[in-house]
Amino acid sequence: MSETTTRVARNGVDVPTLFATLDAVKASPEIAGFQFRARNTWISGTHNRTTIQGFFGAGQEDTTRTEPFTYDADHPAVLVGTGKGPTPVEFLLHAVAACLTAGLANIAAARGITLHRVESTVEGDIDLLGILGLAADVRNGYRQIRVHFEVDGDASAEELAALVERSRRRSAVYDVLTNGTDVVIDVAATPSR
Amino acid sequence: MSETTTRVARNGVDVPTLFATLDAVKASPEIAGFQFRARNTWISGTHNRTTIQGFFGAGQEDTTRTEPFTYDADHPAVLVGTGKGPTPVEFLLHAVAACLTAGLANIAAARGITLHRVESTVEGDIDLLGILGLAADVRNGYRQIRVHFEVDGDASAEELAALVERSRRRSAVYDVLTNGTDVVIDVAATPSR
């Protein structure tokens, strides 16, 4: 590849477009307001299914995702489910790894660092005495989540580690998981008796 | 169905096994310690893939999930990605809807309430000035997440709404999203120069 092509496509990131997008948002900060959405349908027991497709961003409804993404969730047999999907809490582990990895690739490209391999493993410890209502002093959610990254790239070990650190500081999922956010729930009930 | 069958299978939840599981954990609280896991591999740009399969729980490694679950994540075109999966933050919306819905079905079954339909829509508002590094006073993550439930079942509107409220109070994902948790990240870097 020519030097120009390499710069454009580093890590699969279109770097000129990335910088142009940043400039566009600087010029019109209001386009940075996004709304993401999901719709979930209960199937049976702990098995349910979510579809994800449309979102609002950059001042308009997105139309580029022409097919819905569909995900099942369930509890495993040991938790009286049927294992037709991962547990909901496992999707949190996917979300944080995916967010940190996407950011890492963008940041590496912006810094001119070519990546060869990025793998991560995530573990989350949870004591189910909380959600089972058997211990008032045990929280419902994860006590701790650990993310271990392996990063191979054309830079020093310090520069590669700095990519992960910068990605952490800019990660939407990491922010929500560590700092929490406001979650509002409302119900429209249709009684059958 | 006979009364006995109805009780066993209400909402697709094996209620006797659910109560037996609670009794087993009361007798041996240490079996409530679970560890969930995920492994993510970077593909290109903001596109990456997570596999979820094994976990530790009830005192042993689970072997019932014989095939891995695989999920792609990506940024959409407007965010300089290729849209090969939802964004990582959209999986948070899936996780909270799935967790609340699974809990709701269990709680309804335990209370003898037959459900006919449970649907939920989730919206999350996020200002990308944060993750783009363009505004120091804007957080990276969602400013707010809203979950709207529609619940049809054989109970009063108050009883149906109370199912959602109890599920919220016992939800692992709701707890993490609202209260945050500890996330530890480490890096093994392999420099190529």
mmCIF file of C-alpha atoms in Angstrom:
data_model
loop_
_atom_site.group_PDB
_atom_site.id
_atom_site.type_symbol
_atom_site.label_atom_id
_atom_site.label_comp_id
_atom_site.label_asym_id
_atom_site.label_seq_id
_atom_site.Cartn_x
_atom_site.Cartn_y
_atom_site.Cartn_z
ATOM 1 C CA MET A 1 0.000 0.000 0.000
ATOM 2 C CA SER A 2 1.095 3.550 -0.671
ATOM 3 C CA GLU A 3 1.764 5.849 2.248
ATOM 4 C CA THR A 4 -1.490 7.693 1.508
ATOM 5 C CA THR A 5 -3.534 4.508 1.466
ATOM 6 C CA THR A 6 -1.915 3.377 4.683
ATOM 7 C CA ARG A 7 -2.825 6.623 6.392
ATOM 8 C CA VAL A 8 -6.408 6.482 5.187
ATOM 9 C CA ALA A 9 -7.050 2.907 6.203
ATOM 10 C CA ARG A 10 -4.950 2.419 9.310
ATOM 11 C CA ASN A 11 -6.497 -0.267 11.534
ATOM 12 C CA GLY A 12 -9.509 -0.193 9.251
ATOM 13 C CA VAL A 13 -10.266 3.315 10.472
ATOM 14 C CA ASP A 14 -10.907 6.010 7.854
ATOM 15 C CA VAL A 15 -8.747 8.575 9.620
ATOM 16 C CA PRO A 16 -9.522 11.592 7.406
ATOM 17 C CA THR A 17 -13.247 10.976 7.885
ATOM 18 C CA LEU A 18 -12.700 10.544 11.617
ATOM 19 C CA PHE A 19 -11.022 13.949 11.832
ATOM 20 C CA ALA A 20 -13.608 15.492 9.488
ATOM 21 C CA THR A 21 -16.353 14.180 11.779
ATOM 22 C CA LEU A 22 -14.652 15.757 14.777
ATOM 23 C CA ASP A 23 -14.446 19.066 12.890
ATOM 24 C CA ALA A 24 -18.117 18.846 11.906
ATOM 25 C CA VAL A 25 -19.143 18.333 15.545
ATOM 26 C CA LYS A 26 -16.900 21.180 16.686
ATOM 27 C CA ALA A 27 -18.657 23.438 14.170
ATOM 28 C CA SER A 28 -22.169 22.221 15.122
ATOM 29 C CA PRO A 29 -22.075 20.766 18.641
ATOM 30 C CA GLU A 30 -25.836 20.139 18.608
ATOM 31 C CA ILE A 31 -25.369 17.222 16.174
ATOM 32 C CA ALA A 32 -23.667 15.296 18.990
ATOM 33 C CA GLY A 33 -27.006 14.577 20.648
ATOM 34 C CA PHE A 34 -27.834 10.898 20.077
ATOM 35 C CA GLN A 35 -30.679 8.652 21.194
ATOM 36 C CA PHE A 36 -30.225 4.890 21.057
ATOM 37 C CA ARG A 37 -33.115 2.445 21.420
ATOM 38 C CA ALA A 38 -33.997 -1.185 21.960
ATOM 39 C CA ARG A 39 -37.245 -3.141 22.067
ATOM 40 C CA ASN A 40 -37.612 -6.301 24.142
ATOM 41 C CA THR A 41 -40.311 -8.990 23.971
ATOM 42 C CA TRP A 42 -40.834 -11.614 26.641
ATOM 43 C CA ILE A 43 -40.988 -15.144 25.215
ATOM 44 C CA SER A 44 -41.287 -17.591 28.133
ATOM 45 C CA GLY A 45 -39.819 -17.831 31.606
ATOM 46 C CA THR A 46 -36.509 -15.959 31.685
ATOM 47 C CA HIS A 47 -36.168 -16.134 27.884
ATOM 48 C CA ASN A 48 -36.731 -12.867 26.042
ATOM 49 C CA ARG A 49 -35.571 -11.166 22.862
ATOM 50 C CA THR A 50 -34.381 -7.679 21.994
ATOM 51 C CA THR A 51 -34.313 -5.978 18.614
ATOM 52 C CA ILE A 52 -32.061 -3.018 17.933
ATOM 53 C CA GLN A 53 -32.137 -1.006 14.740
ATOM 54 C CA GLY A 54 -32.968 2.678 14.545
ATOM 55 C CA PHE A 55 -31.381 5.551 16.407
ATOM 56 C CA PHE A 56 -31.346 9.323 16.245
ATOM 57 C CA GLY A 57 -28.028 11.060 15.736
ATOM 58 C CA ALA A 58 -26.263 13.807 13.824
ATOM 59 C CA GLY A 59 -29.585 15.614 13.592
ATOM 60 C CA GLN A 60 -31.624 12.871 11.953
ATOM 61 C CA GLU A 61 -32.976 9.346 12.154
ATOM 62 C CA ASP A 62 -30.400 6.833 10.978
ATOM 63 C CA THR A 63 -31.432 4.803 7.932
ATOM 64 C CA THR A 64 -28.195 2.938 7.250
ATOM 65 C CA ARG A 65 -28.935 -0.086 9.432
ATOM 66 C CA THR A 66 -31.432 -1.702 7.104
ATOM 67 C CA GLU A 67 -31.934 -4.917 9.110
ATOM 68 C CA PRO A 68 -32.677 -5.219 12.815
ATOM 69 C CA PHE A 69 -30.144 -6.841 15.123
ATOM 70 C CA THR A 70 -31.816 -9.464 17.315
ATOM 71 C CA TYR A 71 -30.500 -10.855 20.612
ATOM 72 C CA ASP A 72 -31.898 -13.459 22.968
ATOM 73 C CA ALA A 73 -31.223 -13.501 26.681
ATOM 74 C CA ASP A 74 -32.051 -16.199 29.196
ATOM 75 C CA HIS A 75 -30.948 -17.652 32.473
ATOM 76 C CA PRO A 76 -28.955 -20.901 32.403
ATOM 77 C CA ALA A 77 -30.359 -24.185 33.682
ATOM 78 C CA VAL A 78 -28.701 -23.789 37.076
ATOM 79 C CA LEU A 79 -30.701 -20.568 37.499
ATOM 80 C CA VAL A 80 -33.962 -22.211 36.408
ATOM 81 C CA GLY A 81 -33.754 -20.915 32.832
ATOM 82 C CA THR A 82 -33.361 -22.653 29.501
ATOM 83 C CA GLY A 83 -30.027 -21.192 28.383
ATOM 84 C CA LYS A 84 -31.337 -19.936 25.032
ATOM 85 C CA GLY A 85 -29.058 -16.908 25.308
ATOM 86 C CA PRO A 86 -26.521 -15.448 27.698
ATOM 87 C CA THR A 87 -27.693 -13.916 30.926
ATOM 88 C CA PRO A 88 -28.405 -10.175 30.817
ATOM 89 C CA VAL A 89 -25.356 -9.445 32.985
ATOM 90 C CA GLU A 90 -23.048 -11.127 30.471
ATOM 91 C CA PHE A 91 -24.081 -8.561 27.857
ATOM 92 C CA LEU A 92 -22.576 -5.910 30.160
ATOM 93 C CA LEU A 93 -19.212 -7.670 29.808
ATOM 94 C CA HIS A 94 -19.573 -7.713 26.022
ATOM 95 C CA ALA A 95 -20.516 -4.031 26.028
ATOM 96 C CA VAL A 96 -17.502 -2.855 28.002
ATOM 97 C CA ALA A 97 -15.001 -4.923 25.999
ATOM 98 C CA ALA A 98 -16.535 -3.794 22.703
ATOM 99 C CA CYS A 99 -16.549 -0.117 23.698
ATOM 100 C CA LEU A 100 -12.960 -0.083 24.924
ATOM 101 C CA THR A 101 -11.787 -1.985 21.830
ATOM 102 C CA ALA A 102 -13.563 0.287 19.343
ATOM 103 C CA GLY A 103 -12.117 3.351 21.041
ATOM 104 C CA LEU A 104 -8.668 1.812 21.122
ATOM 105 C CA ALA A 105 -8.671 1.210 17.363
ATOM 106 C CA ASN A 106 -9.794 4.776 16.664
ATOM 107 C CA ILE A 107 -7.244 6.300 19.004
ATOM 108 C CA ALA A 108 -4.421 4.153 17.603
ATOM 109 C CA ALA A 109 -5.342 5.215 14.067
ATOM 110 C CA ALA A 110 -5.452 8.871 15.076
ATOM 111 C CA ARG A 111 -1.993 8.486 16.626
ATOM 112 C CA GLY A 112 -0.587 6.682 13.595
ATOM 113 C CA ILE A 113 -0.126 3.382 15.422
ATOM 114 C CA THR A 114 -0.824 0.204 13.447
ATOM 115 C CA LEU A 115 -2.415 -2.553 15.504
ATOM 116 C CA HIS A 116 -1.862 -6.232 14.775
ATOM 117 C CA ARG A 117 -4.023 -7.869 17.424
ATOM 118 C CA VAL A 118 -6.334 -6.775 20.216
ATOM 119 C CA GLU A 119 -7.940 -9.377 22.440
ATOM 120 C CA SER A 120 -9.632 -8.911 25.742
ATOM 121 C CA THR A 121 -11.117 -11.149 28.374
ATOM 122 C CA VAL A 122 -13.649 -9.882 30.869
ATOM 123 C CA GLU A 123 -14.679 -11.416 34.178
ATOM 124 C CA GLY A 124 -17.459 -10.275 36.460
ATOM 125 C CA ASP A 125 -17.976 -11.484 40.025
ATOM 126 C CA ILE A 126 -21.495 -11.512 41.395
ATOM 127 C CA ASP A 127 -22.998 -12.964 44.547
ATOM 128 C CA LEU A 128 -26.556 -14.028 43.751
ATOM 129 C CA LEU A 129 -27.631 -13.787 47.394
ATOM 130 C CA GLY A 130 -28.503 -10.203 46.433
ATOM 131 C CA ILE A 131 -30.894 -10.785 43.557
ATOM 132 C CA LEU A 132 -32.347 -13.852 45.281
ATOM 133 C CA GLY A 133 -33.336 -11.629 48.194
ATOM 134 C CA LEU A 134 -31.402 -13.772 50.670
ATOM 135 C CA ALA A 135 -28.948 -11.172 52.020
ATOM 136 C CA ALA A 136 -29.826 -7.517 52.521
ATOM 137 C CA ASP A 137 -26.159 -6.508 52.640
ATOM 138 C CA VAL A 138 -25.225 -8.071 49.282
ATOM 139 C CA ARG A 139 -25.704 -5.897 46.219
ATOM 140 C CA ASN A 140 -27.661 -7.175 43.218
ATOM 141 C CA GLY A 141 -25.032 -6.399 40.589
ATOM 142 C CA TYR A 142 -21.402 -7.222 39.939
ATOM 143 C CA ARG A 143 -19.035 -6.675 42.837
ATOM 144 C CA GLN A 144 -16.184 -6.199 40.365
ATOM 145 C CA ILE A 145 -15.530 -6.450 36.631
ATOM 146 C CA ARG A 146 -12.002 -7.099 35.363
ATOM 147 C CA VAL A 147 -10.874 -6.486 31.777
ATOM 148 C CA HIS A 148 -7.565 -7.916 30.589
ATOM 149 C CA PHE A 149 -6.261 -6.576 27.278
ATOM 150 C CA GLU A 150 -3.622 -8.074 25.006
ATOM 151 C CA VAL A 151 -2.481 -5.497 22.459
ATOM 152 C CA ASP A 152 0.069 -6.114 19.690
ATOM 153 C CA GLY A 153 1.047 -3.120 17.574
ATOM 154 C CA ASP A 154 3.777 -1.036 15.985
ATOM 155 C CA ALA A 155 4.593 1.072 19.021
ATOM 156 C CA SER A 156 6.340 0.761 22.350
ATOM 157 C CA ALA A 157 4.746 -1.120 25.209
ATOM 158 C CA GLU A 158 4.131 2.226 26.904
ATOM 159 C CA GLU A 159 2.430 3.674 23.821
ATOM 160 C CA LEU A 160 0.224 0.587 23.460
ATOM 161 C CA ALA A 161 -0.774 0.693 27.120
ATOM 162 C CA ALA A 162 -1.536 4.406 26.724
ATOM 163 C CA LEU A 163 -4.062 3.562 23.991
ATOM 164 C CA VAL A 164 -6.052 1.468 26.446
ATOM 165 C CA GLU A 165 -5.841 4.201 29.068
ATOM 166 C CA ARG A 166 -7.067 6.884 26.661
ATOM 167 C CA SER A 167 -9.856 4.590 25.466
ATOM 168 C CA ARG A 168 -10.914 4.009 29.076
ATOM 169 C CA ARG A 169 -11.079 7.764 29.658
ATOM 170 C CA ARG A 170 -13.304 8.213 26.575
ATOM 171 C CA SER A 171 -15.488 5.126 26.910
ATOM 172 C CA ALA A 172 -19.235 5.570 27.193
ATOM 173 C CA VAL A 173 -19.810 2.064 28.561
ATOM 174 C CA TYR A 174 -16.962 2.312 31.082
ATOM 175 C CA ASP A 175 -18.445 5.607 32.299
ATOM 176 C CA VAL A 176 -21.913 4.125 32.777
ATOM 177 C CA LEU A 177 -20.621 0.953 34.442
ATOM 178 C CA THR A 178 -18.339 2.775 36.863
ATOM 179 C CA ASN A 179 -20.343 5.938 37.561
ATOM 180 C CA GLY A 180 -23.900 4.769 36.996
ATOM 181 C CA THR A 181 -26.637 6.733 35.286
ATOM 182 C CA ASP A 182 -30.258 7.673 35.742
ATOM 183 C CA VAL A 183 -32.653 4.853 34.744
ATOM 184 C CA VAL A 184 -36.361 5.727 34.693
ATOM 185 C CA ILE A 185 -38.948 2.945 34.459
ATOM 186 C CA ASP A 186 -42.642 3.290 33.790
ATOM 187 C CA VAL A 187 -45.375 0.706 33.295
ATOM 188 C CA ALA A 188 -48.572 0.518 31.253
ATOM 189 C CA ALA A 189 -50.450 -2.416 32.787
ATOM 190 C CA THR A 190 -53.355 -4.184 31.076
ATOM 191 C CA PRO A 191 -55.148 -6.257 33.706
ATOM 192 C CA SER A 192 -57.028 -9.311 32.455
ATOM 193 C CA ARG A 193 -59.158 -9.627 35.556
ATOM 194 C CA MET B 1 -54.159 -27.944 31.975
ATOM 195 C CA SER B 2 -54.678 -29.308 35.449
ATOM 196 C CA GLU B 3 -54.156 -27.017 38.415
ATOM 197 C CA THR B 4 -50.910 -28.826 39.209
ATOM 198 C CA THR B 5 -49.555 -28.405 35.690
ATOM 199 C CA THR B 6 -50.545 -24.756 35.685
ATOM 200 C CA ARG B 7 -48.632 -24.159 38.886
ATOM 201 C CA VAL B 8 -45.536 -25.957 37.632
ATOM 202 C CA ALA B 9 -45.340 -24.196 34.300
ATOM 203 C CA ARG B 10 -46.752 -20.740 34.961
ATOM 204 C CA ASN B 11 -45.230 -18.215 32.545
ATOM 205 C CA GLY B 12 -42.822 -20.931 31.446
ATOM 206 C CA VAL B 13 -41.198 -20.811 34.885
ATOM 207 C CA ASP B 14 -40.706 -24.099 36.730
ATOM 208 C CA VAL B 15 -41.943 -22.701 40.027
ATOM 209 C CA PRO B 16 -41.170 -25.727 42.251
ATOM 210 C CA THR B 17 -37.588 -25.764 40.947
ATOM 211 C CA LEU B 18 -37.363 -22.003 41.471
ATOM 212 C CA PHE B 19 -38.335 -22.391 45.123
ATOM 213 C CA ALA B 20 -36.107 -25.466 45.503
ATOM 214 C CA THR B 21 -33.188 -23.437 44.162
ATOM 215 C CA LEU B 22 -33.885 -20.692 46.702
ATOM 216 C CA ASP B 23 -33.948 -23.315 49.453
ATOM 217 C CA ALA B 24 -30.669 -24.819 48.232
ATOM 218 C CA VAL B 25 -28.963 -21.408 48.310
ATOM 219 C CA LYS B 26 -30.370 -20.677 51.779
ATOM 220 C CA ALA B 27 -28.849 -23.960 52.975
ATOM 221 C CA SER B 28 -25.487 -23.352 51.255
ATOM 222 C CA PRO B 29 -25.041 -19.603 50.643
ATOM 223 C CA GLU B 30 -21.560 -20.116 49.204
ATOM 224 C CA ILE B 31 -23.039 -21.606 46.016
ATOM 225 C CA ALA B 32 -24.394 -18.128 45.190
ATOM 226 C CA GLY B 33 -20.921 -16.960 44.118
ATOM 227 C CA PHE B 34 -20.900 -16.677 40.314
ATOM 228 C CA GLN B 35 -18.313 -15.523 37.808
ATOM 229 C CA PHE B 36 -19.433 -14.595 34.297
ATOM 230 C CA ARG B 37 -17.001 -14.115 31.410
ATOM 231 C CA ALA B 38 -16.654 -12.806 27.885
ATOM 232 C CA ARG B 39 -13.856 -12.755 25.311
ATOM 233 C CA ASN B 40 -13.596 -10.031 22.691
ATOM 234 C CA THR B 41 -11.503 -9.970 19.514
ATOM 235 C CA TRP B 42 -10.862 -6.832 17.477
ATOM 236 C CA ILE B 43 -11.648 -7.307 13.791
ATOM 237 C CA SER B 44 -11.126 -3.952 12.040
ATOM 238 C CA GLY B 45 -11.825 -0.342 12.907
ATOM 239 C CA THR B 46 -14.649 -0.172 15.423
ATOM 240 C CA HIS B 47 -15.859 -3.668 14.495
ATOM 241 C CA ASN B 48 -15.156 -6.377 17.064
ATOM 242 C CA ARG B 49 -16.673 -9.636 18.240
ATOM 243 C CA THR B 50 -17.408 -11.164 21.636
ATOM 244 C CA THR B 51 -17.918 -14.808 22.511
ATOM 245 C CA ILE B 52 -19.735 -15.828 25.688
ATOM 246 C CA GLN B 53 -20.014 -19.405 26.876
ATOM 247 C CA GLY B 54 -18.614 -20.692 30.162
ATOM 248 C CA PHE B 55 -19.240 -19.391 33.649
ATOM 249 C CA PHE B 56 -18.649 -20.518 37.209
ATOM 250 C CA GLY B 57 -21.632 -20.872 39.485
ATOM 251 C CA ALA B 58 -23.295 -23.112 42.060
ATOM 252 C CA GLY B 59 -19.849 -24.391 42.999
ATOM 253 C CA GLN B 60 -18.723 -25.557 39.563
ATOM 254 C CA GLU B 61 -17.995 -24.682 35.945
ATOM 255 C CA ASP B 62 -21.156 -24.727 33.892
ATOM 256 C CA THR B 63 -21.181 -27.261 31.064
ATOM 257 C CA THR B 64 -24.771 -26.872 29.869
ATOM 258 C CA ARG B 65 -24.086 -24.140 27.307
ATOM 259 C CA THR B 66 -22.485 -26.361 24.710
ATOM 260 C CA GLU B 67 -22.127 -23.718 21.968
ATOM 261 C CA PRO B 68 -20.648 -20.240 22.329
ATOM 262 C CA PHE B 69 -22.856 -17.189 21.869
ATOM 263 C CA THR B 70 -21.214 -14.704 19.483
ATOM 264 C CA TYR B 71 -21.992 -10.986 19.180
ATOM 265 C CA ASP B 72 -20.575 -8.322 16.905
ATOM 266 C CA ALA B 73 -20.407 -4.656 17.835
ATOM 267 C CA ASP B 74 -19.519 -1.713 15.620
ATOM 268 C CA HIS B 75 -20.101 1.985 15.210
ATOM 269 C CA PRO B 76 -22.591 3.099 12.554
ATOM 270 C CA ALA B 77 -21.510 4.920 9.407
ATOM 271 C CA VAL B 78 -22.292 8.330 10.909
ATOM 272 C CA LEU B 79 -19.727 7.540 13.602
ATOM 273 C CA VAL B 80 -17.122 6.371 11.088
ATOM 274 C CA GLY B 81 -17.878 2.673 11.577
ATOM 275 C CA THR B 82 -19.298 0.023 9.290
ATOM 276 C CA GLY B 83 -22.499 -0.841 11.180
ATOM 277 C CA LYS B 84 -21.765 -4.581 11.335
ATOM 278 C CA GLY B 85 -23.372 -4.716 14.769
ATOM 279 C CA PRO B 86 -25.031 -2.389 17.240
ATOM 280 C CA THR B 87 -22.929 0.089 19.149
ATOM 281 C CA PRO B 88 -21.624 -1.099 22.512
ATOM 282 C CA VAL B 89 -23.937 1.305 24.349
ATOM 283 C CA GLU B 90 -26.998 -0.255 22.708
ATOM 284 C CA PHE B 91 -26.144 -3.572 24.359
ATOM 285 C CA LEU B 92 -26.623 -1.818 27.710
ATOM 286 C CA LEU B 93 -30.237 -1.114 26.704
ATOM 287 C CA HIS B 94 -30.724 -4.771 25.756
ATOM 288 C CA ALA B 95 -29.181 -5.891 29.049
ATOM 289 C CA VAL B 96 -31.440 -3.802 31.265
ATOM 290 C CA ALA B 97 -34.637 -4.733 29.405
ATOM 291 C CA ALA B 98 -33.695 -8.421 29.421
ATOM 292 C CA CYS B 99 -32.826 -8.425 33.133
ATOM 293 C CA LEU B 100 -35.997 -6.654 34.219
ATOM 294 C CA THR B 101 -38.140 -8.893 32.004
ATOM 295 C CA ALA B 102 -36.592 -12.158 33.221
ATOM 296 C CA GLY B 103 -37.081 -11.091 36.816
ATOM 297 C CA LEU B 104 -40.635 -10.007 36.143
ATOM 298 C CA ALA B 105 -41.557 -13.422 34.734
ATOM 299 C CA ASN B 106 -40.028 -15.210 37.729
ATOM 300 C CA ILE B 107 -41.703 -12.938 40.253
ATOM 301 C CA ALA B 108 -45.075 -13.230 38.522
ATOM 302 C CA ALA B 109 -44.800 -17.024 38.557
ATOM 303 C CA ALA B 110 -43.846 -17.045 42.234
ATOM 304 C CA ARG B 111 -46.891 -14.856 42.977
ATOM 305 C CA GLY B 112 -49.226 -17.026 40.917
ATOM 306 C CA ILE B 113 -49.829 -14.350 38.279
ATOM 307 C CA THR B 114 -50.142 -15.535 34.688
ATOM 308 C CA LEU B 115 -48.639 -13.141 32.151
ATOM 309 C CA HIS B 116 -49.970 -12.777 28.617
ATOM 310 C CA ARG B 117 -47.580 -10.221 27.177
ATOM 311 C CA VAL B 118 -44.566 -8.246 28.301
ATOM 312 C CA GLU B 119 -42.971 -5.740 25.951
ATOM 313 C CA SER B 120 -40.526 -3.002 26.744
ATOM 314 C CA THR B 121 -38.910 -0.180 24.868
ATOM 315 C CA VAL B 122 -35.710 1.415 26.042
ATOM 316 C CA GLU B 123 -34.254 4.780 25.081
ATOM 317 C CA GLY B 124 -30.881 6.171 26.062
ATOM 318 C CA ASP B 125 -29.804 9.789 25.590
ATOM 319 C CA ILE B 126 -26.132 10.472 25.078
ATOM 320 C CA ASP B 127 -24.240 13.596 24.064
ATOM 321 C CA LEU B 128 -21.194 12.496 22.094
ATOM 322 C CA LEU B 129 -19.301 15.702 22.885
ATOM 323 C CA GLY B 130 -18.065 13.724 25.891
ATOM 324 C CA ILE B 131 -16.518 10.725 24.166
ATOM 325 C CA LEU B 132 -15.260 12.903 21.322
ATOM 326 C CA GLY B 133 -13.282 14.914 23.854
ATOM 327 C CA LEU B 134 -14.957 18.174 22.797
ATOM 328 C CA ALA B 135 -16.566 19.203 26.101
ATOM 329 C CA ALA B 136 -14.989 18.579 29.488
ATOM 330 C CA ASP B 137 -18.304 19.059 31.295
ATOM 331 C CA VAL B 138 -20.211 16.436 29.270
ATOM 332 C CA ARG B 139 -20.065 12.883 30.552
ATOM 333 C CA ASN B 140 -19.076 10.028 28.241
ATOM 334 C CA GLY B 141 -22.039 7.792 28.972
ATOM 335 C CA TYR B 142 -25.803 8.014 28.861
ATOM 336 C CA ARG B 143 -27.345 11.031 30.538
ATOM 337 C CA GLN B 144 -30.543 9.047 31.079
ATOM 338 C CA ILE B 145 -32.045 5.684 30.165
ATOM 339 C CA ARG B 146 -35.828 5.247 30.051
ATOM 340 C CA VAL B 147 -37.587 1.880 30.095
ATOM 341 C CA HIS B 148 -41.266 1.698 29.218
ATOM 342 C CA PHE B 149 -43.029 -1.574 30.045
ATOM 343 C CA GLU B 150 -46.319 -2.881 28.716
ATOM 344 C CA VAL B 151 -47.543 -5.773 30.853
ATOM 345 C CA ASP B 152 -50.703 -7.798 30.243
ATOM 346 C CA GLY B 153 -51.603 -10.420 32.837
ATOM 347 C CA ASP B 154 -54.212 -11.994 35.072
ATOM 348 C CA ALA B 155 -53.967 -9.520 37.918
ATOM 349 C CA SER B 156 -54.948 -5.970 38.735
ATOM 350 C CA ALA B 157 -53.091 -3.038 37.214
ATOM 351 C CA GLU B 158 -51.550 -2.406 40.644
ATOM 352 C CA GLU B 159 -50.357 -6.009 40.948
ATOM 353 C CA LEU B 160 -48.857 -5.931 37.461
ATOM 354 C CA ALA B 161 -47.060 -2.651 38.135
ATOM 355 C CA ALA B 162 -45.794 -4.130 41.418
ATOM 356 C CA LEU B 163 -44.122 -6.943 39.447
ATOM 357 C CA VAL B 164 -42.019 -4.413 37.558
ATOM 358 C CA GLU B 165 -41.158 -2.598 40.780
ATOM 359 C CA ARG B 166 -40.060 -5.805 42.521
ATOM 360 C CA SER B 167 -38.034 -6.814 39.470
ATOM 361 C CA ARG B 168 -36.314 -3.417 39.480
ATOM 362 C CA ARG B 169 -35.393 -3.857 43.129
ATOM 363 C CA ARG B 170 -33.875 -7.299 42.398
ATOM 364 C CA SER B 171 -32.239 -6.559 39.049
ATOM 365 C CA ALA B 172 -28.494 -7.048 38.706
ATOM 366 C CA VAL B 173 -28.244 -4.934 35.543
ATOM 367 C CA TYR B 174 -30.386 -2.109 36.967
ATOM 368 C CA ASP B 175 -28.132 -2.059 40.027
ATOM 369 C CA VAL B 176 -24.947 -1.814 37.957
ATOM 370 C CA LEU B 177 -26.362 0.812 35.594
ATOM 371 C CA THR B 178 -27.699 3.027 38.360
ATOM 372 C CA ASN B 179 -25.082 2.528 41.078
ATOM 373 C CA GLY B 180 -21.987 1.680 39.062
ATOM 374 C CA THR B 181 -19.407 -0.920 39.941
ATOM 375 C CA ASP B 182 -15.658 -1.364 40.139
ATOM 376 C CA VAL B 183 -14.062 -1.981 36.706
ATOM 377 C CA VAL B 184 -10.373 -2.895 36.719
ATOM 378 C CA ILE B 185 -8.418 -2.852 33.445
ATOM 379 C CA ASP B 186 -4.950 -4.214 32.794
ATOM 380 C CA VAL B 187 -2.881 -4.494 29.629
ATOM 381 C CA ALA B 188 -0.316 -6.940 28.295
ATOM 382 C CA ALA B 189 1.330 -5.035 25.428
ATOM 383 C CA THR B 190 3.417 -6.717 22.720
ATOM 384 C CA PRO B 191 5.362 -3.989 20.921
ATOM 385 C CA SER B 192 6.359 -4.718 17.345
ATOM 386 C CA ARG B 193 9.061 -2.063 17.263
#
